[in-house]
Structures are given as C-alpha cells and as structure tokens.
Amino acid sequence: MYKLKNVTKQYPGKGRKVVALNDVTVDIPDGQMVAIQGPTGGGKSTLLQMLGALDRPSSGTIELEDSSLGQLGDTKLGAIRGKEIGFVFQNFNLIPTLTAQENVETALVPLGVSAAERKERAEKALASVGLAERGDHRPSELSGGQQQRVAIARAIVKEPAVLLADEPTGNLDEETRDEIMEVLEGLWRDRGLTLVIVTHDSAVARRAQRRLHIKQGKVKDLG
Ligand SMILES: Nc1ncnc2c1ncn2[C@@H]1O[C@H](COP(=O)(O)OP(=O)(O)OP(=O)(O)O)[C@@H](O)[C@H]1O
Ligand SMILES: [Mg+2]
C-alpha cells in the first residue's frame, strides 16, 4: 500500500530547523493494521500527515499504490485524500451545528455524490458503527464514544482504502476505548482496510499486527 523511502520532513524553526522525520524508510503492506508509538514530539503526527497526503516530505519519496505523493500537485493530492484516505482524530472534529447524519454526509459532498445516495450511504455507515438510531442527534447530544463512532462513520463512508487514526481513543475511558477499538478492528477486517493508528496506549498498540516506534524522527520497526 505504502512505500516510504528516505523520507525526511523539516519544519522551519527559530534559528534552526526542526527535523520531524529523519530518513524514514518503511513499507506498509495492503490491509495491514499498524500501530505507531513513541514520545511526544517524536514525529508520529507528522508521519501520519505524510501518509494522509496532507503534506509533502522535504526529501525522499512516498508511494501510495502507484502514485508518488511528493510529485503530485495540490489538486491531485486532494483528490487522493478525498477518495482513498479516511481520517480519525483524538478530538473527533465533528461539526457541532450538524447532526450525526449530516456530519457523515459531508465526506461525500466533494465526491459529487447525489443527495439521495449521500443519505443512504451515511445511514449505512452509521449503522456499521452501531449508531443507526442516532442520525438526528447533534454532537453535543452524544457521548464521547458515540461522537468518535460518528467520526469513524464519516471516515469510512467514502469507502477509502486507508484509515489513519491519530490517538483515536486518547479522550476516552478504558471501556469506551475498547469499544472503539472493536469498531475499528471490525471495519478493518470486513473491508480489508489498511489501518494505521497513532497511540500512546500500549493496550491499543498490542492489538495491531505490527508496531512502529518513532523517536526524534527515526522509525524503529518493533514487528
Ligand atoms: N507545522 C509545524 N511547524 C513547525 N514544527 C512542527 C510542525 N508540526 C510539528 N512540528 C515539530 O515536529 C516535531 C514532531 O511533531 P509531531 O507533531 O509529529 O510529534 P508527535 O509524535 O505527534 O507528538 P505528540 O505525541 O505530542 O502528538 C516536533 O518537534 C514538533 O514541534
Ligand atoms: Mg501527535
């Protein structure tokens, strides 16, 4: 699915540059579930942004299937992001004024999906995360775990090949964390997703097929 070769990412800093990723070479096979761990500031979110085509490396190459992400212009990069990659974040990032159903539908708007089809697909996506009955609720009327389920439904409604999650259980208690992990694993298994989860939580990381550790921009494959 992904082939990263000698990927370095630097950010301009005061006086000297910040090296967020330092010569990272790693492959992620199609359909693998990978956990990324490591200390704060180590480069986890930066790596996820690279995988998510949200940013380009300073040097090195990132291939997603047949596309070399660093070479693409903004329009093509945006198109790959919109179609192939779903994102889930620690803070859910739902739009507070929209219902759960409407939040999920937003992911299909840029893809030019008709209103009728958006409705149907969003309902199915909400059902697949166990929230069929909650489509007309706003985020403030849902628990944290339920909000994260809505965010997961929004991420998968476009049927992406890849799901990237940055601390998806970071704001949840242990029981809800385990529920969300079961939802993610179920989707991963049923849909053959490539699933990459950044986490500080070893209980989450242990559930993955493979663990990567990032410290000071260097990746170690823990197998
Ligand atoms: N947009 C940016 N501009 C400048 N520096 C940045 C930017 N984004 C990240 N960095 C720096 O790059 C390094 C890696 O940051 P990153 O966010 O990838 O770490 P992280 O492993 O996700 O940390 P955390 O566990 O706290 O989320 C840090 O030193 C950070 O300050
Ligand atoms: Mg981070």
XYZ file of C-alpha atoms and ligand atoms in Angstrom:
255
model
C 0.000 0.000 0.000
C 2.717 2.459 1.085
C 6.409 2.600 0.264
C 8.396 5.281 2.058
C 11.987 5.768 1.041
C 14.422 8.055 2.858
C 11.621 10.367 3.922
C 12.744 13.480 5.773
C 10.474 16.285 6.945
C 11.851 19.529 8.267
C 9.901 22.465 9.582
C 11.389 25.930 9.672
C 12.086 26.896 13.283
C 13.547 29.886 15.089
C 17.258 29.792 14.390
C 17.410 26.158 13.388
C 15.151 23.775 11.530
C 13.081 21.138 13.289
C 13.672 17.682 11.819
C 10.349 15.924 12.441
C 11.145 12.850 10.303
C 14.708 11.782 9.710
C 15.448 9.428 6.813
C 12.479 7.113 7.269
C 12.301 4.024 5.059
C 9.340 1.726 5.645
C 6.781 -0.298 3.696
C 3.197 -0.831 4.822
C 1.521 -3.732 3.007
C -2.057 -3.520 1.786
C -4.505 -4.485 4.528
C -2.089 -4.299 7.440
C -3.039 -2.908 10.852
C -0.131 -0.863 12.194
C 0.300 0.974 15.489
C 2.672 3.924 15.760
C 4.028 4.704 19.200
C 6.687 6.967 20.613
C 7.320 10.001 22.823
C 5.663 13.379 22.384
C 7.263 15.376 19.600
C 8.796 12.229 18.118
C 7.160 12.668 14.713
C 4.060 10.451 14.890
C 1.538 13.013 13.662
C 3.979 14.244 11.037
C 4.289 10.712 9.677
C 0.513 10.332 9.650
C 0.198 13.613 7.735
C 2.612 12.296 5.139
C 0.655 9.044 4.810
C -2.535 11.076 4.557
C -1.279 13.253 1.700
C -1.849 16.308 3.900
C 1.725 17.444 3.418
C 4.768 16.572 1.320
C 8.162 15.353 2.526
C 11.154 17.712 2.392
C 13.056 14.897 0.702
C 12.578 11.222 -0.074
C 9.605 9.538 -1.707
C 6.209 8.289 -0.572
C 4.350 5.934 -2.856
C 0.695 5.124 -2.276
C -0.127 2.254 -4.618
C 1.030 3.681 -7.953
C 1.103 7.363 -7.017
C 4.215 9.141 -5.846
C 2.670 11.592 -3.393
C 5.559 14.069 -3.285
C 5.344 14.598 -7.047
C 1.644 15.397 -7.244
C 0.138 18.868 -7.387
C -2.364 20.049 -4.789
C -5.412 19.112 -6.864
C -4.342 15.510 -7.412
C -3.163 15.171 -3.829
C -6.543 16.459 -2.648
C -8.334 14.004 -4.910
C -6.417 11.031 -3.486
C -7.082 12.264 0.029
C -10.789 12.680 -0.663
C -11.228 9.263 -2.184
C -8.667 6.872 -0.735
C -7.941 8.064 2.780
C -10.125 8.373 5.849
C -9.006 10.262 8.974
C -9.989 9.920 12.617
C -8.697 12.312 15.282
C -8.472 12.408 19.074
C -10.954 15.300 19.306
C -13.481 13.782 16.879
C -13.573 17.058 14.862
C -17.295 16.894 14.211
C -19.181 19.985 13.080
C -21.250 20.951 16.171
C -24.175 22.500 14.286
C -24.769 19.435 12.103
C -26.481 16.185 13.064
C -24.576 12.888 13.063
C -26.155 12.015 9.718
C -25.165 15.391 8.222
C -21.635 15.119 9.610
C -21.187 11.781 7.867
C -22.692 13.072 4.619
C -20.154 15.930 4.457
C -17.455 13.431 3.434
C -19.378 12.617 0.253
C -20.065 16.191 -0.879
C -16.656 16.755 -2.523
C -17.037 13.429 -4.354
C -20.117 14.704 -6.190
C -22.432 12.034 -4.736
C -26.150 12.845 -5.142
C -28.191 13.872 -2.091
C -30.254 10.676 -2.153
C -27.174 8.465 -2.317
C -25.425 10.509 0.382
C -28.353 9.904 2.703
C -28.405 6.172 2.060
C -24.654 5.685 2.379
C -24.420 7.794 5.552
C -27.213 5.754 7.134
C -25.364 2.544 6.319
C -22.087 3.922 7.657
C -23.767 4.961 10.924
C -25.337 1.515 11.188
C -21.933 -0.108 10.658
C -20.619 1.674 13.773
C -23.729 0.807 15.797
C -25.396 4.233 15.628
C -28.344 3.604 13.312
C -30.717 5.232 15.787
C -28.681 8.371 16.439
C -28.525 10.013 13.000
C -30.568 13.056 14.010
C -28.538 13.869 17.120
C -26.013 16.681 17.269
C -22.526 16.008 18.698
C -23.400 17.757 21.988
C -26.167 15.194 22.495
C -23.784 12.241 22.126
C -21.194 10.714 24.485
C -17.502 10.872 23.590
C -17.525 7.274 22.402
C -20.604 7.916 20.274
C -19.026 11.044 18.794
C -15.967 9.032 17.854
C -18.222 6.454 16.198
C -19.770 9.233 14.104
C -16.279 10.410 13.164
C -15.368 6.848 12.158
C -18.541 6.583 10.063
C -17.604 9.855 8.374
C -14.121 8.490 7.654
C -15.315 5.237 6.089
C -18.466 6.371 4.242
C -16.472 7.112 1.098
C -15.038 3.560 1.271
C -11.379 4.510 1.453
C -8.537 2.014 1.100
C -6.714 3.516 4.069
C -7.867 4.638 7.512
C -5.483 6.818 9.520
C -6.230 7.477 13.179
C -4.293 9.900 15.405
C -4.894 8.963 19.058
C -8.487 7.884 18.355
C -9.001 6.708 21.929
C -6.966 9.426 23.666
C -10.035 11.182 25.124
C -11.953 8.071 26.138
C -12.132 5.927 29.257
C -10.831 2.350 29.088
C -14.149 0.680 28.452
C -15.065 3.088 25.659
C -11.544 2.765 24.276
C -12.042 -0.983 23.939
C -15.421 -0.451 22.242
C -13.910 1.941 19.717
C -11.044 -0.463 19.042
C -13.578 -3.209 18.378
C -15.387 -0.947 15.902
C -12.112 -0.108 14.142
C -10.969 -3.737 14.054
C -14.340 -4.892 12.727
C -14.187 -2.375 9.886
C -10.564 -3.251 9.206
C -11.409 -6.940 8.954
C -14.641 -6.581 6.972
C -13.360 -4.030 4.493
C -9.735 -5.057 4.100
C -8.615 -1.569 5.154
C -5.049 -0.584 5.718
C -5.332 0.800 9.262
C -2.675 2.998 10.869
C -3.229 4.070 14.475
C -1.058 6.510 16.399
C -1.364 5.797 20.104
C 0.278 6.393 23.473
C -1.680 3.464 24.853
C 0.102 0.096 24.853
C -3.225 -1.709 25.223
C -4.233 -0.242 21.860
C -0.863 -0.919 20.231
C -0.894 -4.562 21.316
C -3.982 -5.155 19.175
C -2.156 -4.221 15.964
C -0.400 -6.676 13.653
C 2.715 -4.574 13.691
C 4.182 -1.794 15.780
C 6.403 1.065 14.720
C 8.211 3.253 17.230
C 9.225 6.810 16.358
C 11.651 8.871 18.385
C 13.355 12.042 17.208
C 12.119 11.390 13.704
C 13.658 7.916 13.463
C 11.435 4.894 12.944
C 12.108 1.509 14.523
C 10.086 -1.490 13.398
C 9.180 -3.487 16.501
C 7.495 -6.168 14.362
N 3.749 22.750 11.493
C 4.851 22.650 12.216
N 5.775 23.645 12.247
C 6.916 23.535 12.958
N 7.233 22.453 13.690
C 6.373 21.428 13.703
C 5.138 21.470 12.977
N 4.475 20.301 13.185
C 5.261 19.588 14.009
N 6.399 20.234 14.313
C 7.505 19.745 15.146
O 7.918 18.487 14.637
C 8.233 17.576 15.673
C 7.346 16.334 15.555
O 5.987 16.712 15.849
P 4.764 15.699 15.790
O 3.550 16.515 15.932
O 4.885 14.866 14.569
O 5.022 14.827 17.091
P 4.104 13.693 17.751
O 4.958 12.474 17.860
O 2.830 13.580 17.021
O 3.875 14.262 19.222
P 2.569 14.127 20.196
O 2.669 12.769 20.822
O 2.784 15.204 21.202
O 1.344 14.317 19.376
C 8.035 18.352 16.967
O 9.290 18.850 17.360
C 7.104 19.466 16.573
O 7.288 20.605 17.380
Mg 0.851 13.994 17.524
